[in-house]
Coordinates of N, CA and C and ligand atoms in Angstrom, one line a residue:
X824 N 8.8 -2.6 -17.1 CA 7.6 -2.8 -18.0 C 6.5 -1.9 -17.6
X825 N 5.8 -1.4 -18.6 CA 4.7 -0.5 -18.3 C 3.4 -1.1 -19.0
X826 N 2.2 -0.7 -18.5 CA 1.0 -1.2 -19.1 C 0.3 0.0 -19.6
X827 N 0.0 0.1 -21.0 CA -0.6 1.3 -21.6 C -2.0 1.6 -21.0
X828 N -2.7 0.6 -20.5 CA -4.0 0.8 -20.0 C -4.1 1.0 -18.5
X829 N -2.9 1.2 -17.9 CA -2.9 1.3 -16.4 C -2.7 2.8 -16.0
X830 N -3.6 3.3 -15.2 CA -3.6 4.7 -14.7 C -2.4 4.9 -13.8
X831 N -2.1 3.9 -13.0 CA -0.9 4.1 -12.0 C 0.4 4.1 -12.8
X832 N 0.5 3.4 -13.9 CA 1.7 3.5 -14.7 C 1.9 4.9 -15.2
X833 N 0.8 5.5 -15.6 CA 0.9 6.9 -16.2 C 1.2 7.9 -15.1
X834 N 0.6 7.7 -13.9 CA 0.9 8.6 -12.8 C 2.3 8.4 -12.3
X835 N 2.7 7.2 -12.1 CA 4.0 6.9 -11.6 C 5.1 7.4 -12.5
X836 N 4.9 7.4 -13.8 CA 5.9 7.9 -14.7 C 5.7 9.3 -15.2
X837 N 4.8 10.0 -14.5 CA 4.6 11.5 -14.8 C 3.8 11.8 -16.1
X838 N 3.2 10.8 -16.7 CA 2.4 11.1 -17.9 C 1.1 11.8 -17.5
X839 N 0.6 11.5 -16.3 CA -0.6 12.1 -15.7 C 0.0 12.9 -14.5
X840 N -0.3 14.2 -14.4 CA 0.2 14.9 -13.2 C -0.4 14.4 -11.9
X841 N 0.3 14.5 -10.8 CA -0.2 14.1 -9.5 C 0.4 14.9 -8.4
X842 N -0.2 15.0 -7.3 CA 0.4 15.7 -6.1 C 1.5 14.7 -5.6
X843 N 2.7 15.0 -6.0 CA 3.8 14.1 -5.6 C 4.5 14.5 -4.4
X844 N 4.7 13.6 -3.4 CA 5.4 13.9 -2.2 C 6.9 13.6 -2.3
X845 N 7.2 12.5 -3.1 CA 8.5 12.0 -3.1 C 8.7 11.2 -4.4
X846 N 9.9 11.2 -5.0 CA 10.1 10.4 -6.2 C 11.6 9.9 -6.2
X847 N 11.8 8.6 -6.6 CA 13.2 8.2 -6.8 C 13.1 7.3 -8.1
X848 N 14.1 6.5 -8.3 CA 14.2 5.7 -9.5 C 13.1 4.5 -9.5
X849 N 12.7 4.1 -8.3 CA 11.8 3.0 -8.2 C 10.3 3.3 -7.9
X850 N 10.1 4.5 -7.3 CA 8.8 4.8 -6.7 C 8.4 6.3 -6.9
X851 N 7.1 6.5 -7.0 CA 6.6 7.9 -6.8 C 5.6 7.8 -5.7
X852 N 5.6 8.7 -4.8 CA 4.6 8.7 -3.7 C 3.7 9.9 -3.9
X853 N 2.4 9.6 -3.9 CA 1.4 10.6 -4.3 C 0.3 10.7 -3.1
X854 N -0.5 11.7 -3.2 CA -1.6 11.7 -2.3 C -2.8 11.0 -2.9
X855 N -3.5 10.2 -2.1 CA -4.7 9.5 -2.6 C -5.9 10.5 -2.9
X856 N -6.6 10.3 -4.0 CA -7.7 11.2 -4.4 C -8.9 11.1 -3.5
X857 N -9.0 9.9 -2.8 CA -10.1 9.7 -1.9 C -9.6 9.3 -0.5
X858 N -9.0 10.3 0.2 CA -8.2 9.9 1.4 C -9.1 9.4 2.5
X859 N -8.6 8.4 3.2 CA -9.2 7.9 4.4 C -9.0 8.9 5.6
X860 N -7.9 9.6 5.5 CA -7.7 10.7 6.5 C -6.8 11.7 5.8
X861 N -6.6 12.9 6.3 CA -5.8 13.9 5.7 C -4.3 13.5 5.6
X862 N -3.8 13.5 4.3 CA -2.5 13.1 4.1 C -2.3 11.7 3.6
X863 N -3.4 10.9 3.5 CA -3.3 9.6 3.0 C -2.5 9.5 1.7
X864 N -1.4 8.7 1.7 CA -0.5 8.7 0.6 C -0.4 7.3 0.0
X865 N 0.1 7.3 -1.2 CA 0.2 6.0 -1.9 C 1.7 5.9 -2.5
X866 N 2.3 4.8 -2.2 CA 3.6 4.6 -2.8 C 3.3 3.7 -4.1
X867 N 3.7 4.3 -5.3 CA 3.5 3.5 -6.5 C 4.8 3.1 -7.0
X868 N 4.9 1.8 -7.5 CA 6.1 1.4 -8.2 C 6.2 2.1 -9.6
X869 N 7.3 2.4 -10.1 CA 7.4 3.0 -11.4 C 7.2 1.9 -12.5
X870 N 7.5 0.7 -12.2 CA 7.3 -0.4 -13.1 C 5.9 -1.0 -12.8
X871 N 5.3 -1.6 -13.8 CA 4.0 -2.2 -13.6 C 4.1 -3.7 -13.1
X872 N 3.7 -3.8 -11.8 CA 3.5 -5.2 -11.2 C 2.1 -5.2 -10.7
X873 N 1.4 -6.3 -10.9 CA 0.0 -6.4 -10.5 C -0.2 -6.2 -9.0
X874 N 0.7 -6.8 -8.2 CA 0.6 -6.6 -6.8 C 1.8 -7.2 -6.1
X875 N 1.8 -7.4 -4.8 CA 3.0 -7.8 -4.0 C 3.7 -9.1 -4.5
X876 N 2.9 -10.2 -4.8 CA 3.6 -11.4 -5.2 C 4.4 -11.2 -6.5
X877 N 4.1 -10.2 -7.3 CA 4.9 -10.0 -8.5 C 6.1 -9.1 -8.4
X878 N 6.1 -8.4 -7.2 CA 7.2 -7.4 -7.0 C 8.5 -8.0 -6.8
X879 N 9.6 -7.7 -7.6 CA 10.9 -8.3 -7.4 C 11.4 -8.0 -6.0
X880 N 12.1 -8.9 -5.4 CA 12.5 -8.7 -4.0 C 13.5 -7.5 -3.8
X881 N 14.3 -7.1 -4.8 CA 15.1 -5.9 -4.6 C 14.3 -4.7 -4.5
X882 N 13.2 -4.6 -5.2 CA 12.3 -3.5 -5.1 C 11.5 -3.5 -3.8
X883 N 11.0 -4.7 -3.5 CA 10.2 -4.9 -2.3 C 11.0 -4.5 -1.1
X884 N 12.3 -4.8 -1.1 CA 13.1 -4.5 0.1 C 13.2 -3.0 0.4
X885 N 12.9 -2.1 -0.6 CA 13.0 -0.7 -0.4 C 11.6 -0.1 0.1
X886 N 10.6 -0.9 0.0 CA 9.2 -0.3 0.3 C 9.0 0.0 1.8
X887 N 9.4 -0.9 2.7 CA 9.1 -0.6 4.1 C 9.9 0.6 4.6
X888 N 11.2 0.7 4.3 CA 12.0 1.8 4.7 C 11.3 3.1 4.2
X889 N 10.8 3.1 3.0 CA 10.2 4.3 2.4 C 8.9 4.6 3.2
X890 N 8.1 3.5 3.4 CA 6.9 3.7 4.2 C 7.1 4.3 5.6
X891 N 8.2 3.9 6.2 CA 8.5 4.4 7.5 C 8.9 5.8 7.5
X892 N 9.6 6.2 6.4 CA 10.0 7.6 6.3 C 8.8 8.5 6.1
X893 N 7.9 8.0 5.3 CA 6.7 8.8 5.0 C 5.8 9.0 6.3
X894 N 5.7 7.8 7.0 CA 4.9 7.8 8.2 C 5.5 8.8 9.2
X895 N 6.8 8.8 9.3 CA 7.5 9.6 10.3 C 7.2 11.1 9.9
X896 N 7.3 11.4 8.6 CA 7.0 12.8 8.2 C 5.5 13.2 8.5
X897 N 4.6 12.2 8.4 CA 3.2 12.5 8.7 C 3.0 12.9 10.2
X898 N 3.8 12.2 11.0 CA 3.7 12.4 12.5 C 4.4 13.8 12.8
X899 N 5.5 14.1 12.2 CA 6.2 15.3 12.6 C 5.5 16.5 11.9
X900 N 5.1 16.4 10.6 CA 4.6 17.6 9.9 C 3.1 17.8 9.9
X901 N 2.4 16.6 10.0 CA 0.9 16.8 10.0 C 0.3 16.5 11.4
X902 N 1.2 16.3 12.4 CA 0.7 16.0 13.8 C -0.1 14.8 13.8
X903 N 0.1 13.8 12.9 CA -0.6 12.5 13.1 C -0.1 11.9 14.4
X904 N -1.0 11.1 15.0 CA -0.6 10.4 16.2 C 0.0 9.0 15.9
X905 N -0.2 8.6 14.7 CA 0.3 7.3 14.2 C 0.0 7.1 12.8
X906 N 0.2 5.9 12.2 CA -0.1 5.7 10.8 C -0.2 4.2 10.5
X907 N -1.1 3.9 9.5 CA -1.2 2.5 9.1 C -0.5 2.3 7.7
X908 N 0.1 1.2 7.5 CA 0.7 0.8 6.2 C -0.2 -0.4 5.7
X909 N -0.9 -0.1 4.6 CA -1.9 -1.1 4.1 C -1.6 -1.4 2.7
X910 N -1.7 -2.7 2.3 CA -1.3 -3.1 0.9 C -2.3 -4.2 0.5
X911 N -3.2 -3.9 -0.4 CA -4.3 -4.8 -0.8 C -3.8 -5.6 -2.0
X912 N -4.1 -6.9 -1.9 CA -3.8 -7.8 -3.0 C -5.0 -8.6 -3.5
X913 N -5.5 -8.3 -4.7 CA -6.7 -8.9 -5.3 C -8.0 -8.3 -4.8
X914 N -9.0 -8.5 -5.6 CA -10.3 -7.9 -5.3 C -10.9 -8.3 -4.0
X915 N -10.7 -9.5 -3.6 CA -11.2 -10.0 -2.3 C -10.6 -9.2 -1.1
X916 N -9.5 -8.7 -1.3 CA -8.8 -7.9 -0.3 C -9.0 -6.4 -0.5
X917 N -9.8 -6.0 -1.4 CA -10.1 -4.6 -1.6 C -9.2 -3.9 -2.6
X918 N -8.4 -4.7 -3.4 CA -7.6 -4.0 -4.4 C -8.5 -3.6 -5.6
X919 N -8.4 -2.3 -5.9 CA -9.2 -1.8 -7.1 C -8.3 -1.4 -8.2
X920 N -7.1 -1.0 -8.0 CA -6.2 -0.6 -9.0 C -5.1 -1.7 -9.1
X921 N -5.0 -2.4 -10.2 CA -4.1 -3.6 -10.2 C -2.7 -3.2 -10.7
X922 N -2.1 -2.3 -10.0 CA -0.7 -1.9 -10.1 C -0.2 -1.7 -8.7
X923 N 0.9 -2.4 -8.4 CA 1.4 -2.4 -7.0 C 1.4 -1.0 -6.3
X924 N 0.8 -0.9 -5.2 CA 0.9 0.3 -4.4 C 0.7 0.0 -2.9
X925 N 1.2 0.9 -2.1 CA 1.1 0.8 -0.7 C 0.4 2.0 -0.1
X926 N -0.6 1.9 0.7 CA -1.2 3.0 1.4 C -0.5 3.3 2.7
X927 N -0.2 4.6 2.9 CA 0.3 5.1 4.2 C -0.8 6.1 4.7
X928 N -1.5 5.7 5.8 CA -2.6 6.4 6.2 C -2.4 7.0 7.6
X929 N -2.2 8.3 7.7 CA -2.0 9.0 9.0 C -3.2 8.8 9.8
X930 N -3.0 8.7 11.1 CA -4.1 8.5 12.1 C -4.1 9.6 13.1
X931 N -5.2 10.2 13.4 CA -5.3 11.4 14.2 C -6.1 11.1 15.5
X932 N -6.3 9.8 15.8 CA -7.0 9.4 17.0 C -8.5 9.9 16.9
X933 N -9.0 9.9 15.7 CA -10.4 10.4 15.5 C -11.3 9.2 15.4
X934 N -12.4 9.1 16.2 CA -13.2 8.0 16.2 C -13.9 7.6 14.9
X935 N -14.0 8.6 14.0 CA -14.6 8.4 12.7 C -13.6 7.7 11.7
X936 N -12.3 7.6 12.0 CA -11.4 7.0 11.1 C -11.7 5.5 11.1
X937 N -11.4 4.9 9.9 CA -11.8 3.4 9.7 C -11.0 2.5 10.7
X938 N -11.7 1.4 11.0 CA -11.2 0.3 11.8 C -10.8 -0.7 10.8
X939 N -9.6 -1.3 10.9 CA -9.1 -2.2 9.8 C -9.8 -3.6 9.9
X940 N -9.9 -4.1 11.1 CA -10.6 -5.4 11.2 C -11.1 -5.6 12.6
X941 N -12.1 -6.5 12.7 CA -12.7 -6.8 14.0 C -12.1 -8.1 14.5
X942 N -11.3 -8.1 15.6 CA -10.7 -9.3 16.0 C -11.7 -10.4 16.3
X943 N -11.3 -11.6 15.7 CA -12.2 -12.8 15.9 C -11.7 -13.7 17.0
X944 N -12.1 -15.0 17.0 CA -11.6 -15.9 18.0 C -10.9 -17.0 17.4
X945 N -10.0 -17.7 18.1 CA -9.3 -18.8 17.5 C -9.3 -20.0 18.5
X946 N -9.0 -21.2 17.9 CA -8.8 -22.3 18.8 C -7.4 -22.9 18.5
X947 N -6.8 -23.6 19.4 CA -5.5 -24.1 19.2 C -5.4 -25.0 18.0
X948 N -6.5 -25.9 17.8 CA -6.5 -26.8 16.6 C -6.6 -26.0 15.3
X949 N -7.5 -25.0 15.4 CA -7.7 -24.2 14.2 C -6.4 -23.5 13.7
X950 N -5.7 -22.9 14.7 CA -4.4 -22.2 14.4 C -3.4 -23.2 13.8
X951 N -3.4 -24.5 14.4 CA -2.4 -25.5 14.0 C -2.7 -25.9 12.6
X952 N -4.0 -26.1 12.3 CA -4.4 -26.6 10.9 C -4.0 -25.6 9.8
X953 N -4.2 -24.4 10.1 CA -3.9 -23.3 9.1 C -2.4 -23.2 9.0
X954 N -1.7 -23.2 10.1 CA -0.3 -23.1 10.1 C 0.4 -24.2 9.3
X955 N -0.1 -25.4 9.5 CA 0.5 -26.6 8.8 C 0.3 -26.5 7.3
X956 N -0.8 -26.0 6.8 CA -1.1 -25.8 5.4 C -0.1 -24.8 4.8
X957 N 0.1 -23.7 5.5 CA 1.0 -22.6 5.0 C 2.5 -23.0 5.1
X958 N 2.8 -23.5 6.2 CA 4.3 -23.8 6.5 C 4.9 -24.7 5.4
X959 N 4.1 -25.6 4.9 CA 4.7 -26.6 3.9 C 5.1 -25.9 2.6
X960 N 4.6 -24.8 2.3 CA 5.0 -24.1 1.0 C 5.9 -22.9 1.3
X961 N 6.2 -22.6 2.5 CA 7.0 -21.4 2.8 C 8.5 -21.8 3.1
Ligands
LIG1964 P1 -6.7 -0.1 -3.7 O1 -8.1 -0.2 -3.3 O2 -6.5 -0.7 -5.1 O3 -5.7 -0.7 -2.7 O4 -6.4 1.4 -3.7 C1 -6.5 2.2 -4.8 C2 -6.5 3.7 -4.3 O5 -6.1 4.5 -5.3 C3 -7.8 4.1 -3.7 O6 -7.6 4.6 -2.4 C4 -8.2 5.3 -4.6 O7 -8.8 6.4 -3.9 C5 -6.9 5.7 -5.2 N1 -7.0 6.2 -6.6 C6 -7.6 5.7 -7.6 N2 -7.4 6.4 -8.8 C7 -6.6 7.4 -8.4 C8 -6.0 8.5 -9.2 O8 -6.3 8.7 -10.4 N3 -5.2 9.3 -8.5 C9 -5.0 9.2 -7.1 N4 -4.2 10.1 -6.6 N5 -5.5 8.2 -6.4 C10 -6.3 7.3 -7.0
LIG1965 ZN1 0.7 -0.1 -14.1

């Protein structure tokens, strides 16, 4: 399924040209236009899915192996010291393009690079309460 109003549908399916690193029947991997660091890549599904909960499990199963392959290439070819795999779901989580994609962000141990989150504090009761809520639907 494609969405005529979706820019990532057009990029993933080659209607809009992009700097493509890799392509197969399920995905196109491109460079992000506003990179967090040099080489910041995006894995786009070729089919239109809003985000991770909509992605079929057969397609989802291929995403992490591909992310690992891209990250490994960033370390060997771009001399990255590591990489982050980031995937935003819904506006509250920073999703701005509502077509499934995964960010692969090479890290060069540069202090200016973004920090993903600031670790907070937990209590045993707090962890237990959250865990009980989630466990019952999983
Ligand atoms: P999100 O915030 O939805 O997880 O990430 C969307 C990403 O897509 C952003 O990092 C943004 O820079 C990138 N982006 C948005 N439009 C385009 C585009 O037309 N081409 C490319 N290559 N990247 C885009
Ligand atoms: Zn789309």
